[in-house]
Short mmCIF file of C-alpha atoms and ligand atoms in Angstrom, two decimals:
data_model
loop_
_atom_site.label_atom_id
_atom_site.label_comp_id
_atom_site.label_asym_id
_atom_site.label_seq_id
_atom_site.Cartn_x
_atom_site.Cartn_y
_atom_site.Cartn_z
CA UNK A 72 84.09 114.48 114.08
CA UNK A 73 85.23 115.98 110.71
CA UNK A 74 85.71 113.97 108.05
CA UNK A 75 86.74 116.57 105.88
CA UNK A 76 89.93 116.91 103.49
CA UNK A 77 91.08 119.25 101.01
CA UNK A 78 92.90 118.80 97.58
CA UNK A 79 94.49 121.72 96.25
CA UNK A 80 91.98 124.02 97.79
CA UNK A 81 88.91 122.04 96.97
CA UNK A 82 87.00 120.77 100.02
CA UNK A 83 85.66 117.16 99.98
CA UNK A 84 83.04 116.66 102.78
CA UNK A 85 84.84 113.14 103.60
CA UNK A 86 87.40 111.08 101.53
CA UNK A 87 85.31 108.57 99.65
CA UNK A 88 84.30 108.73 95.99
CA UNK A 89 83.91 107.05 92.83
CA UNK A 90 86.79 105.51 91.14
CA UNK A 91 87.33 106.56 87.39
CA UNK A 92 85.89 104.49 84.52
CA UNK A 93 82.66 102.06 87.13
CA UNK A 94 79.32 103.22 86.05
CA UNK A 95 80.55 107.20 84.76
CA UNK A 96 80.52 106.91 81.42
CA UNK A 97 76.79 108.99 80.82
CA UNK A 98 75.62 111.62 82.06
CA UNK A 99 72.40 109.58 83.91
CA UNK A 100 75.19 107.48 85.63
CA UNK A 101 76.81 110.18 87.06
CA UNK A 102 73.56 111.79 88.32
CA UNK A 103 73.19 108.98 90.36
CA UNK A 104 77.05 109.24 91.87
CA UNK A 105 75.83 113.27 92.46
CA UNK A 106 72.73 111.73 94.26
CA UNK A 107 75.12 109.28 96.60
CA UNK A 108 77.03 109.85 99.21
CA UNK A 109 80.22 109.77 96.99
CA UNK A 110 81.84 112.86 97.99
CA UNK A 111 82.76 113.99 94.43
CA UNK A 112 81.96 112.89 90.93
CA UNK A 113 84.61 111.33 89.07
CA UNK A 114 83.84 111.46 85.47
CA UNK A 115 85.08 108.20 82.89
CA UNK A 116 88.30 108.67 80.99
CA UNK A 117 88.16 110.57 77.49
CA UNK A 118 89.20 110.78 74.62
CA UNK A 119 89.06 113.24 71.63
CA UNK A 120 86.41 111.24 69.70
CA UNK A 121 83.69 108.95 71.49
CA UNK A 122 84.93 105.46 71.48
CA UNK A 123 82.35 102.14 71.80
CA UNK A 124 85.36 100.70 73.62
CA UNK A 125 86.59 96.78 73.13
CA UNK A 126 83.97 93.90 72.02
CA UNK A 127 82.03 92.55 74.91
CA UNK A 128 81.93 91.06 77.01
CA UNK A 129 84.81 93.10 78.36
CA UNK A 130 83.57 93.05 82.58
CA UNK A 131 83.59 90.40 84.78
CA UNK A 132 83.68 89.82 88.41
CA UNK A 133 84.51 87.06 90.87
CA UNK A 134 84.22 86.67 94.85
CA UNK A 135 87.72 88.55 94.68
CA UNK A 136 87.70 91.19 92.20
CA UNK A 137 87.38 92.06 88.58
CA UNK A 138 88.52 91.78 85.20
CA UNK A 139 88.11 94.74 82.53
CA UNK A 140 89.25 95.35 79.18
CA UNK A 141 86.61 98.48 78.46
CA UNK A 142 88.88 99.88 76.19
CA UNK A 143 88.13 103.71 77.04
CA UNK A 144 84.37 103.78 75.64
CA UNK A 145 83.43 107.45 76.40
CA UNK A 146 81.37 109.92 75.09
CA UNK A 147 84.45 112.39 73.80
CA UNK A 148 85.59 115.37 75.72
CA UNK A 149 83.03 117.82 74.60
CA UNK A 150 80.63 116.33 76.30
CA UNK A 151 81.89 115.74 79.60
CA UNK A 152 82.76 119.63 79.48
CA UNK A 153 78.81 119.75 79.01
CA UNK A 154 78.21 117.21 81.80
CA UNK A 155 80.47 118.46 84.37
CA UNK A 156 78.28 122.04 84.23
CA UNK A 157 74.78 120.16 84.43
CA UNK A 158 76.35 118.16 87.66
CA UNK A 159 77.96 120.94 89.24
CA UNK A 160 74.53 123.04 89.19
CA UNK A 161 72.82 119.97 90.44
CA UNK A 162 74.68 118.47 93.29
CA UNK A 163 77.29 121.20 94.37
CA UNK A 164 79.82 119.02 95.04
CA UNK A 165 83.34 118.79 93.53
CA UNK A 166 83.69 117.45 89.57
CA UNK A 167 86.92 115.53 88.72
CA UNK A 168 87.68 115.27 84.92
CA UNK A 169 89.58 112.40 83.61
CA UNK A 170 91.78 112.69 80.49
CA UNK A 171 93.17 109.46 78.77
CA UNK A 172 94.25 110.94 75.12
CA UNK A 173 94.94 108.77 72.28
CA UNK A 174 97.74 110.60 71.21
CA UNK A 175 100.25 113.20 72.98
CA UNK A 176 98.85 116.21 71.67
CA UNK A 177 95.26 114.92 72.49
CA UNK A 178 95.77 115.00 76.01
CA UNK A 179 97.29 118.59 75.86
CA UNK A 180 94.00 119.95 73.98
CA UNK A 181 91.59 118.07 76.06
CA UNK A 182 93.62 119.28 79.48
CA UNK A 183 93.46 123.17 77.79
CA UNK A 184 90.08 123.04 77.08
CA UNK A 185 88.93 121.46 80.61
CA UNK A 186 90.69 124.02 82.12
CA UNK A 187 88.33 126.82 80.93
CA UNK A 188 85.35 125.15 82.39
CA UNK A 189 84.66 126.55 85.13
CA UNK A 190 82.47 123.63 87.04
CA UNK A 191 85.63 120.91 86.70
CA UNK A 192 87.38 121.20 89.97
CA UNK A 193 89.80 118.87 89.42
CA UNK A 194 91.85 117.24 86.54
CA UNK A 195 93.27 113.74 86.77
CA UNK A 196 95.68 112.80 83.29
CA UNK A 197 95.13 108.87 83.08
CA UNK A 198 98.91 107.71 82.22
CA UNK A 199 97.86 103.97 82.97
CA UNK A 200 94.76 102.81 80.88
CA UNK A 201 96.06 98.95 80.17
CA UNK A 202 93.73 97.92 77.86
CA UNK A 203 94.64 99.39 74.42
CA UNK A 204 96.27 96.65 71.98
CA UNK A 205 99.64 97.93 70.90
CA UNK A 206 99.73 101.22 73.07
CA UNK A 207 101.83 100.63 76.17
CA UNK A 208 100.82 102.29 79.24
CA UNK A 209 102.72 106.00 79.55
CA UNK A 210 103.05 105.66 82.90
CA UNK A 211 105.97 103.05 82.98
CA UNK A 212 107.83 105.44 80.11
CA UNK A 213 109.28 107.43 82.54
CA UNK A 214 111.00 109.77 79.76
CA UNK A 215 107.81 110.24 77.87
CA UNK A 216 105.82 110.41 81.52
CA UNK A 217 108.21 113.52 81.92
CA UNK A 218 107.57 115.05 78.75
CA UNK A 219 103.83 114.97 78.85
CA UNK A 220 103.38 116.06 82.38
CA UNK A 221 105.62 119.22 81.51
CA UNK A 222 103.36 120.15 78.57
CA UNK A 223 100.26 119.19 80.23
CA UNK A 224 101.06 121.41 83.37
CA UNK A 225 102.06 124.15 81.13
CA UNK A 226 98.46 124.57 79.53
CA UNK A 227 96.53 123.63 82.85
CA UNK A 228 94.94 126.20 85.04
CA UNK A 229 93.37 123.71 87.38
CA UNK A 230 94.76 121.34 89.93
CA UNK A 231 96.32 118.59 88.15
CA UNK A 232 96.41 115.02 89.14
CA UNK A 233 97.96 112.08 87.94
CA UNK A 234 96.55 108.21 87.75
CA UNK A 235 99.39 106.08 87.93
CA UNK A 236 99.70 102.33 86.70
CA UNK A 237 100.54 99.76 89.67
CA UNK A 238 103.84 97.65 88.75
CA UNK A 239 107.03 99.43 90.35
CA UNK A 240 109.89 97.88 92.06
CA UNK A 241 111.78 100.34 94.58
CA UNK A 242 113.93 101.55 91.72
CA UNK A 243 111.39 102.46 89.61
CA UNK A 244 109.42 104.15 92.77
CA UNK A 245 112.27 106.12 92.70
CA UNK A 246 112.50 107.19 89.22
CA UNK A 247 108.59 107.53 88.55
CA UNK A 248 109.08 109.65 92.34
CA UNK A 249 111.80 112.02 90.61
CA UNK A 250 109.77 112.80 87.77
CA UNK A 251 106.72 113.78 89.85
CA UNK A 252 108.87 115.62 92.10
CA UNK A 253 109.85 117.60 89.54
CA UNK A 254 106.47 118.92 88.04
CA UNK A 255 104.68 119.18 91.25
CA UNK A 256 101.23 118.03 90.46
CA UNK A 257 98.81 118.50 93.05
CA UNK A 258 97.79 114.69 93.32
CA UNK A 259 98.68 111.57 92.38
CA UNK A 260 95.93 108.53 92.48
CA UNK A 261 97.49 105.00 92.85
CA UNK A 262 96.85 102.91 91.59
CA UNK A 263 95.23 101.95 87.75
CA UNK A 264 93.84 98.31 87.28
CA UNK A 265 96.45 95.46 87.64
CA UNK A 266 97.16 95.62 84.02
CA UNK A 267 97.06 92.33 81.89
CA UNK A 268 95.94 89.77 84.25
CA UNK A 269 94.11 86.77 83.33
CA UNK A 270 90.74 85.12 85.16
CA UNK A 271 89.62 81.76 84.03
CA UNK A 272 86.42 79.75 84.04
CA UNK A 273 87.62 76.27 84.85
CA UNK A 274 84.42 75.02 84.15
CA UNK A 275 84.19 76.41 81.02
CA UNK A 276 87.67 75.97 80.29
CA UNK A 277 87.46 79.34 78.74
CA UNK A 278 88.39 83.24 79.31
CA UNK A 279 85.86 85.28 80.64
CA UNK A 280 86.30 88.76 78.79
CA UNK A 281 86.74 88.53 75.18
CA UNK A 282 89.30 91.50 74.27
CA UNK A 283 92.99 90.55 74.35
CA UNK A 284 93.02 86.71 74.32
CA UNK A 285 90.95 87.21 77.97
CA UNK A 286 93.62 89.58 79.35
CA UNK A 287 92.37 92.36 81.31
CA UNK A 288 93.01 94.82 84.27
CA UNK A 289 92.45 93.26 87.55
CA UNK A 290 90.38 95.45 90.17
CA UNK A 291 89.30 94.61 93.83
CA UNK A 292 90.68 92.51 96.77
CA UNK A 293 92.84 91.20 94.33
CA UNK A 294 94.52 94.81 94.60
CA UNK A 295 94.80 95.63 97.97
CA UNK A 296 98.15 95.02 99.14
CA UNK A 297 99.34 96.73 95.79
CA UNK A 298 97.52 99.24 96.26
CA UNK A 299 98.57 100.13 99.80
CA UNK A 300 102.29 99.52 98.97
CA UNK A 301 101.99 102.17 96.26
CA UNK A 302 100.52 104.54 98.41
CA UNK A 303 102.89 104.06 101.11
CA UNK A 304 106.00 104.19 99.07
CA UNK A 305 104.75 107.29 97.22
CA UNK A 306 103.86 108.81 100.59
CA UNK A 307 107.47 108.13 101.78
CA UNK A 308 109.07 109.72 98.54
CA UNK A 309 106.99 112.23 97.15
CA UNK A 310 107.09 116.09 98.24
CA UNK A 311 104.64 116.64 100.88
CA UNK A 312 102.69 118.78 99.25
CA UNK A 313 101.43 116.53 96.52
CA UNK A 314 98.64 114.67 97.54
CA UNK A 315 97.94 110.80 97.41
CA UNK A 316 94.33 109.33 96.50
CA UNK A 317 94.52 105.52 97.08
CA UNK A 318 92.55 103.29 95.01
CA UNK A 319 91.95 99.39 94.88
CA UNK A 320 90.22 96.91 96.74
CA UNK A 321 88.22 99.05 99.38
CA UNK A 322 85.22 97.01 100.70
CA UNK A 323 84.83 98.79 103.86
CA UNK A 324 85.71 101.43 106.17
CA UNK A 325 88.72 99.67 107.86
CA UNK A 326 89.93 99.26 103.74
CA UNK A 327 89.38 103.02 103.45
CA UNK A 328 91.34 103.74 107.13
CA UNK A 329 94.34 101.55 106.02
CA UNK A 330 94.97 103.41 102.52
CA UNK A 331 94.88 106.77 104.93
CA UNK A 332 96.90 105.43 107.45
CA UNK A 333 99.14 104.24 104.73
CA UNK A 334 99.22 108.12 103.55
CA UNK A 335 96.36 108.69 101.72
CA UNK A 336 94.12 112.07 101.64
CA UNK A 337 91.04 110.41 99.47
CA UNK A 338 90.48 107.32 98.50
CA UNK A 339 88.08 105.98 95.51
CA UNK A 340 85.64 102.72 95.03
CA UNK A 341 85.31 100.66 91.51
CA UNK A 342 84.96 97.57 91.75
CA UNK A 343 82.81 97.01 95.17
CA UNK A 344 81.02 99.85 93.57
CA UNK A 345 79.53 97.82 90.52
CA UNK A 346 79.13 94.90 92.86
CA UNK A 347 77.31 96.99 95.63
CA UNK A 348 75.74 99.84 93.93
CA UNK A 349 75.50 103.26 95.13
CA UNK A 350 75.03 102.43 99.04
CA UNK A 351 78.72 101.47 98.92
CA UNK A 352 79.97 104.98 99.53
CA UNK A 353 77.16 105.91 102.71
CA UNK A 354 77.90 102.46 104.30
CA UNK A 355 82.00 103.08 104.17
CA UNK A 356 81.52 106.62 105.35
CA UNK A 357 79.60 105.02 108.24
CA UNK A 358 82.14 102.26 108.89
CA UNK A 359 85.34 104.68 109.04
CA UNK A 360 83.47 107.34 111.19
CA UNK A 361 82.87 104.18 113.55
CA UNK A 362 86.51 103.09 113.34
CA UNK A 363 87.46 106.56 114.03
CA UNK A 364 85.31 107.16 117.25
CA UNK A 365 86.40 103.47 118.46
CA UNK A 366 90.13 104.74 118.03
CA UNK A 367 89.34 108.39 119.15
CA UNK A 368 90.50 110.24 115.94
CA UNK A 369 88.39 113.55 115.39
CA UNK A 370 89.87 114.20 111.86
CA UNK A 371 91.34 112.45 108.83
CA UNK A 372 94.61 114.36 109.35
CA UNK A 373 95.28 112.57 112.89
CA UNK A 374 96.06 109.26 111.58
CA UNK A 375 96.80 109.84 107.53
CA UNK A 376 100.24 108.44 106.75
CA UNK A 377 101.03 107.28 110.57
CA UNK A 378 101.24 103.96 109.73
CA UNK A 379 103.86 102.57 112.56
CA UNK A 380 106.51 100.13 111.31
CA UNK A 381 108.32 97.02 112.95
CA UNK A 382 111.75 98.45 114.01
CA UNK A 383 114.59 96.35 115.89
O1 RRO B 1061 88.41 101.78 79.79
C1 RRO B 1061 89.49 100.87 80.03
O2 RRO B 1061 89.74 99.97 79.46
C2 RRO B 1061 90.52 101.36 81.16
C3 RRO B 1061 90.96 102.50 81.22
BR1 RRO B 1061 90.82 103.86 80.30
C4 RRO B 1061 91.62 102.92 82.72
O3 RRO B 1061 92.60 103.73 83.15
N1 RRO B 1061 92.05 101.50 83.52
C5 RRO B 1061 91.04 100.04 83.06
O4 RRO B 1061 91.50 99.19 84.01
N2 RRO B 1061 90.50 99.98 82.13
#
Protein backbone atom coordinates (compact mmCIF):
# COMPACT_ATOMS: atom_id res chain seq x y z
CA UNK A 1 0.00 0.00 0.00
CA UNK A 2 1.21 3.50 -0.85
CA UNK A 3 0.22 6.28 1.54
CA UNK A 4 2.56 8.81 -0.07
CA UNK A 5 1.31 12.18 -1.26
CA UNK A 6 2.83 15.09 -3.15
CA UNK A 7 2.19 18.78 -2.55
CA UNK A 8 3.77 21.08 -5.12
CA UNK A 9 6.61 18.64 -5.72
CA UNK A 10 7.22 17.97 -2.02
CA UNK A 11 6.85 14.30 -1.12
CA UNK A 12 5.24 13.31 2.17
CA UNK A 13 5.44 9.68 3.36
CA UNK A 14 1.76 9.80 4.35
CA UNK A 15 -0.93 12.50 4.57
CA UNK A 16 -0.96 13.17 8.34
CA UNK A 17 0.99 15.93 10.13
CA UNK A 18 0.64 18.51 12.87
CA UNK A 19 -1.52 21.64 12.67
CA UNK A 20 0.16 24.98 13.29
CA UNK A 21 -0.23 26.37 16.80
CA UNK A 22 -0.25 23.17 18.86
CA UNK A 23 3.05 22.32 20.59
CA UNK A 24 5.16 23.78 17.77
CA UNK A 25 6.38 27.11 19.16
CA UNK A 26 9.79 26.07 20.47
CA UNK A 27 12.62 24.11 18.83
CA UNK A 28 12.28 21.37 21.47
CA UNK A 29 8.58 20.93 20.72
CA UNK A 30 9.24 20.69 17.00
CA UNK A 31 12.07 18.20 17.54
CA UNK A 32 9.51 16.02 19.29
CA UNK A 33 7.25 16.32 16.23
CA UNK A 34 10.29 15.44 14.11
CA UNK A 35 10.77 12.21 16.10
CA UNK A 36 7.08 11.32 15.85
CA UNK A 37 5.25 9.74 12.90
CA UNK A 38 4.04 13.16 11.72
CA UNK A 39 4.92 13.27 8.01
CA UNK A 40 6.04 16.92 8.15
CA UNK A 41 6.92 19.55 10.72
CA UNK A 42 4.65 22.60 10.57
CA UNK A 43 5.96 25.51 12.63
CA UNK A 44 3.92 27.96 14.73
CA UNK A 45 2.63 31.03 12.86
CA UNK A 46 5.16 33.80 13.30
CA UNK A 47 5.43 37.56 13.29
CA UNK A 48 8.35 39.96 12.77
CA UNK A 49 8.96 40.43 16.49
CA UNK A 50 8.75 37.75 19.16
CA UNK A 51 5.43 37.76 21.06
CA UNK A 52 4.42 36.51 24.52
CA UNK A 53 0.81 36.08 23.40
CA UNK A 54 -2.36 36.69 25.42
CA UNK A 55 -2.72 36.38 29.20
CA UNK A 56 -3.30 32.85 30.58
CA UNK A 57 -5.41 30.79 30.92
CA UNK A 58 -5.70 30.92 27.12
CA UNK A 59 -6.27 27.24 26.22
CA UNK A 60 -8.92 24.85 27.54
CA UNK A 61 -10.14 21.40 26.51
CA UNK A 62 -13.38 19.55 27.10
CA UNK A 63 -14.72 16.23 25.79
CA UNK A 64 -15.68 17.71 22.41
CA UNK A 65 -12.68 19.89 21.65
CA UNK A 66 -10.83 23.01 22.67
CA UNK A 67 -10.96 26.77 22.88
CA UNK A 68 -7.86 28.95 22.50
CA UNK A 69 -6.94 32.56 22.51
CA UNK A 70 -3.19 32.13 22.35
CA UNK A 71 -2.64 35.49 20.67
CA UNK A 72 0.18 34.43 18.36
CA UNK A 73 2.89 33.64 20.91
CA UNK A 74 6.04 33.00 18.86
CA UNK A 75 9.79 33.50 18.81
CA UNK A 76 9.87 35.89 15.83
CA UNK A 77 10.46 34.88 12.23
CA UNK A 78 14.25 34.84 12.27
CA UNK A 79 14.30 32.09 14.92
CA UNK A 80 12.01 29.93 12.79
CA UNK A 81 14.43 30.32 9.91
CA UNK A 82 17.18 28.88 12.15
CA UNK A 83 14.90 26.14 13.51
CA UNK A 84 14.03 25.01 9.97
CA UNK A 85 17.71 24.43 9.18
CA UNK A 86 18.24 22.40 12.37
CA UNK A 87 15.03 20.39 11.95
CA UNK A 88 15.73 19.51 8.34
CA UNK A 89 19.24 18.26 9.12
CA UNK A 90 17.95 16.08 11.97
CA UNK A 91 14.72 14.67 10.57
CA UNK A 92 14.86 14.78 6.77
CA UNK A 93 11.14 15.43 6.51
CA UNK A 94 9.36 18.40 4.98
CA UNK A 95 9.47 21.58 7.07
CA UNK A 96 6.61 24.04 6.65
CA UNK A 97 6.75 27.66 7.80
CA UNK A 98 3.60 29.52 8.86
CA UNK A 99 3.43 33.29 8.42
CA UNK A 100 1.03 35.59 10.26
CA UNK A 101 2.43 39.11 10.09
CA UNK A 102 0.76 41.84 12.13
CA UNK A 103 0.85 44.17 9.13
CA UNK A 104 0.59 43.74 5.36
CA UNK A 105 4.28 44.49 4.77
CA UNK A 106 5.36 42.16 7.58
CA UNK A 107 3.86 39.24 5.68
CA UNK A 108 5.73 40.22 2.53
CA UNK A 109 9.01 40.59 4.41
CA UNK A 110 8.68 37.27 6.26
CA UNK A 111 7.69 35.31 3.14
CA UNK A 112 10.64 36.80 1.26
CA UNK A 113 12.96 35.78 4.13
CA UNK A 114 11.62 32.20 4.29
CA UNK A 115 11.82 31.90 0.50
CA UNK A 116 15.58 32.23 0.75
CA UNK A 117 15.95 29.43 3.31
CA UNK A 118 16.69 26.20 1.51
CA UNK A 119 15.44 23.94 4.30
CA UNK A 120 11.91 25.34 4.22
CA UNK A 121 9.81 23.26 1.82
CA UNK A 122 6.41 24.96 1.93
CA UNK A 123 5.05 28.25 3.26
CA UNK A 124 1.55 28.56 4.75
CA UNK A 125 0.27 32.15 4.85
CA UNK A 126 -2.18 32.43 7.73
CA UNK A 127 -5.15 34.58 6.69
CA UNK A 128 -7.27 33.58 9.65
CA UNK A 129 -5.92 34.16 13.18
CA UNK A 130 -9.12 34.81 15.20
CA UNK A 131 -7.51 36.00 18.41
CA UNK A 132 -6.04 39.45 17.90
CA UNK A 133 -8.34 42.01 19.47
CA UNK A 134 -9.36 44.79 17.10
CA UNK A 135 -7.84 42.98 14.09
CA UNK A 136 -10.41 41.20 11.92
CA UNK A 137 -9.38 38.04 10.10
CA UNK A 138 -8.11 39.05 6.68
CA UNK A 139 -9.56 35.89 5.11
CA UNK A 140 -13.07 37.33 5.48
CA UNK A 141 -12.09 40.46 3.52
CA UNK A 142 -11.90 39.30 -0.10
CA UNK A 143 -10.37 42.52 -1.43
CA UNK A 144 -7.69 42.65 1.24
CA UNK A 145 -6.97 38.94 0.72
CA UNK A 146 -6.69 39.46 -3.03
CA UNK A 147 -4.15 42.24 -2.59
CA UNK A 148 -2.09 40.41 0.02
CA UNK A 149 -1.97 37.12 -1.89
CA UNK A 150 -0.95 38.95 -5.08
CA UNK A 151 1.95 40.76 -3.43
CA UNK A 152 3.08 37.77 -1.36
CA UNK A 153 2.91 35.41 -4.34
CA UNK A 154 5.15 37.82 -6.22
CA UNK A 155 7.99 37.60 -3.68
CA UNK A 156 7.55 33.90 -2.85
CA UNK A 157 9.83 31.43 -4.58
CA UNK A 158 8.60 28.40 -2.58
CA UNK A 159 5.29 26.57 -2.86
CA UNK A 160 2.74 28.78 -1.10
CA UNK A 161 -0.46 27.88 0.72
CA UNK A 162 -3.23 29.85 2.41
CA UNK A 163 -4.72 29.01 5.81
CA UNK A 164 -8.39 29.92 5.50
CA UNK A 165 -11.04 30.83 8.06
CA UNK A 166 -14.13 28.62 8.42
CA UNK A 167 -17.32 30.72 8.16
CA UNK A 168 -18.38 30.93 4.50
CA UNK A 169 -21.83 30.58 2.99
CA UNK A 170 -22.05 29.39 -0.62
CA UNK A 171 -21.81 32.92 -2.07
CA UNK A 172 -18.73 33.61 0.05
CA UNK A 173 -17.12 30.32 -0.98
CA UNK A 174 -17.51 31.48 -4.59
CA UNK A 175 -16.01 34.90 -3.83
CA UNK A 176 -13.02 33.42 -2.03
CA UNK A 177 -12.54 30.76 -4.72
CA UNK A 178 -12.44 33.49 -7.37
CA UNK A 179 -9.60 35.21 -5.49
CA UNK A 180 -7.74 31.93 -4.96
CA UNK A 181 -8.17 30.74 -8.54
CA UNK A 182 -6.88 34.10 -9.76
CA UNK A 183 -3.58 33.79 -7.87
CA UNK A 184 -3.19 30.01 -7.96
CA UNK A 185 -1.41 29.25 -4.69
CA UNK A 186 -0.16 25.67 -4.46
CA UNK A 187 -2.51 24.70 -1.65
CA UNK A 188 -5.14 25.92 0.79
CA UNK A 189 -5.54 24.70 4.34
CA UNK A 190 -9.14 24.47 5.60
CA UNK A 191 -9.93 25.30 8.36
CA UNK A 192 -8.55 27.52 11.10
CA UNK A 193 -10.37 27.31 14.43
CA UNK A 194 -14.02 28.45 14.58
CA UNK A 195 -13.37 32.01 15.67
CA UNK A 196 -15.05 33.74 18.59
CA UNK A 197 -16.70 30.73 20.13
CA UNK A 198 -17.48 30.55 23.84
CA UNK A 199 -17.16 27.68 26.29
CA UNK A 200 -18.61 28.09 29.78
CA UNK A 201 -17.91 26.29 33.05
CA UNK A 202 -21.42 25.84 34.49
CA UNK A 203 -20.13 24.77 37.88
CA UNK A 204 -18.12 27.93 38.36
CA UNK A 205 -20.57 30.01 36.27
CA UNK A 206 -17.48 31.37 34.54
CA UNK A 207 -15.61 31.56 31.27
CA UNK A 208 -12.74 29.08 30.81
CA UNK A 209 -10.12 31.34 29.19
CA UNK A 210 -9.10 34.86 30.14
CA UNK A 211 -8.64 36.91 26.93
CA UNK A 212 -11.53 38.64 25.12
CA UNK A 213 -14.12 37.94 27.82
CA UNK A 214 -13.74 34.18 27.25
CA UNK A 215 -14.18 34.20 23.46
CA UNK A 216 -11.73 32.15 21.41
CA UNK A 217 -11.12 29.80 18.50
CA UNK A 218 -12.87 26.44 18.78
CA UNK A 219 -11.03 23.28 17.74
CA UNK A 220 -11.59 19.53 17.92
CA UNK A 221 -14.77 17.53 17.31
CA UNK A 222 -16.88 20.68 17.37
CA UNK A 223 -15.27 21.60 14.02
CA UNK A 224 -15.38 18.39 12.02
CA UNK A 225 -18.54 18.98 9.95
CA UNK A 226 -17.40 22.53 9.15
CA UNK A 227 -13.94 21.29 8.15
CA UNK A 228 -15.48 18.61 5.92
CA UNK A 229 -17.79 21.19 4.32
CA UNK A 230 -14.97 23.66 3.63
CA UNK A 231 -12.74 20.98 2.15
CA UNK A 232 -15.58 19.67 0.03
CA UNK A 233 -16.78 23.03 -1.27
CA UNK A 234 -13.28 24.25 -2.14
CA UNK A 235 -12.54 20.90 -3.77
CA UNK A 236 -15.60 21.43 -5.96
CA UNK A 237 -14.81 24.99 -7.02
CA UNK A 238 -11.04 25.50 -6.90
CA UNK A 239 -8.82 24.74 -9.88
CA UNK A 240 -7.87 21.08 -9.65
CA UNK A 241 -4.13 21.79 -9.37
CA UNK A 242 -4.64 23.66 -6.07
CA UNK A 243 -4.26 21.04 -3.35
CA UNK A 244 -6.41 21.08 -0.22
CA UNK A 245 -5.14 20.29 3.26
CA UNK A 246 -7.92 19.44 5.71
CA UNK A 247 -7.87 20.23 9.41
CA UNK A 248 -10.54 20.23 12.09
CA UNK A 249 -11.68 17.54 14.48
CA UNK A 250 -9.53 14.60 13.40
CA UNK A 251 -9.45 11.95 16.11
CA UNK A 252 -9.02 8.77 14.07
CA UNK A 253 -7.99 7.18 10.78
CA UNK A 254 -11.68 7.21 9.83
CA UNK A 255 -11.75 11.00 10.24
CA UNK A 256 -8.69 11.25 7.99
CA UNK A 257 -10.40 9.00 5.44
CA UNK A 258 -13.51 11.22 5.45
CA UNK A 259 -11.54 14.42 4.84
CA UNK A 260 -9.65 12.79 1.95
CA UNK A 261 -12.94 11.50 0.53
CA UNK A 262 -14.21 15.11 0.67
CA UNK A 263 -11.17 16.21 -1.34
CA UNK A 264 -8.18 16.74 0.97
CA UNK A 265 -4.73 15.65 -0.19
CA UNK A 266 -3.33 15.81 3.34
CA UNK A 267 -4.59 16.52 6.84
CA UNK A 268 -3.34 18.25 9.97
CA UNK A 269 -4.13 17.36 13.59
CA UNK A 270 -4.34 20.03 16.30
CA UNK A 271 -6.60 19.52 19.34
CA UNK A 272 -6.24 15.73 19.41
CA UNK A 273 -2.45 16.15 19.28
CA UNK A 274 -2.71 18.41 22.36
CA UNK A 275 -4.91 15.84 24.13
CA UNK A 276 -3.20 12.60 23.18
CA UNK A 277 0.38 13.61 22.51
CA UNK A 278 2.75 12.50 19.77
CA UNK A 279 1.26 9.00 19.44
CA UNK A 280 -1.75 10.43 17.65
CA UNK A 281 0.13 10.56 14.34
CA UNK A 282 1.20 6.90 14.26
CA UNK A 283 -2.17 5.74 15.56
CA UNK A 284 -4.08 7.61 12.84
CA UNK A 285 -1.70 6.31 10.14
CA UNK A 286 -2.29 2.71 11.28
CA UNK A 287 -6.05 3.23 11.45
CA UNK A 288 -6.10 4.81 7.99
CA UNK A 289 -4.06 1.92 6.60
CA UNK A 290 -6.40 -0.65 8.18
CA UNK A 291 -9.45 1.10 6.76
CA UNK A 292 -7.90 1.36 3.28
CA UNK A 293 -7.02 -2.32 3.39
CA UNK A 294 -10.57 -3.23 4.39
CA UNK A 295 -11.90 -1.12 1.52
CA UNK A 296 -9.24 -2.45 -0.88
CA UNK A 297 -7.66 0.92 -1.66
CA UNK A 298 -3.96 0.87 -2.56
CA UNK A 299 -3.30 4.63 -2.58
CA UNK A 300 -4.72 7.96 -1.44
CA UNK A 301 -5.48 9.05 -5.00
CA UNK A 302 -7.88 6.14 -5.47
CA UNK A 303 -10.47 7.72 -3.13
CA UNK A 304 -9.48 11.39 -2.80
CA UNK A 305 -12.50 13.57 -3.61
CA UNK A 306 -14.60 10.54 -4.58
CA UNK A 307 -17.41 11.31 -2.13
CA UNK A 308 -20.71 9.98 -3.45
CA UNK A 309 -23.66 12.34 -3.24
CA UNK A 310 -27.24 11.12 -3.09
CA UNK A 311 -29.03 12.02 -6.30
CA UNK A 312 -32.69 11.74 -7.33
O1 LIG B 1 -2.14 32.16 18.14
C1 LIG B 1 -3.39 32.10 18.08
O2 LIG B 1 -4.14 32.63 18.93
C2 LIG B 1 -4.07 31.39 16.98
C3 LIG B 1 -3.72 31.52 15.65
BR1 LIG B 1 -2.26 32.54 15.07
C4 LIG B 1 -4.50 30.87 14.66
O3 LIG B 1 -4.26 30.96 13.43
N1 LIG B 1 -5.55 30.13 15.07
C5 LIG B 1 -5.88 30.00 16.38
O4 LIG B 1 -6.86 29.31 16.70
N2 LIG B 1 -5.12 30.61 17.33
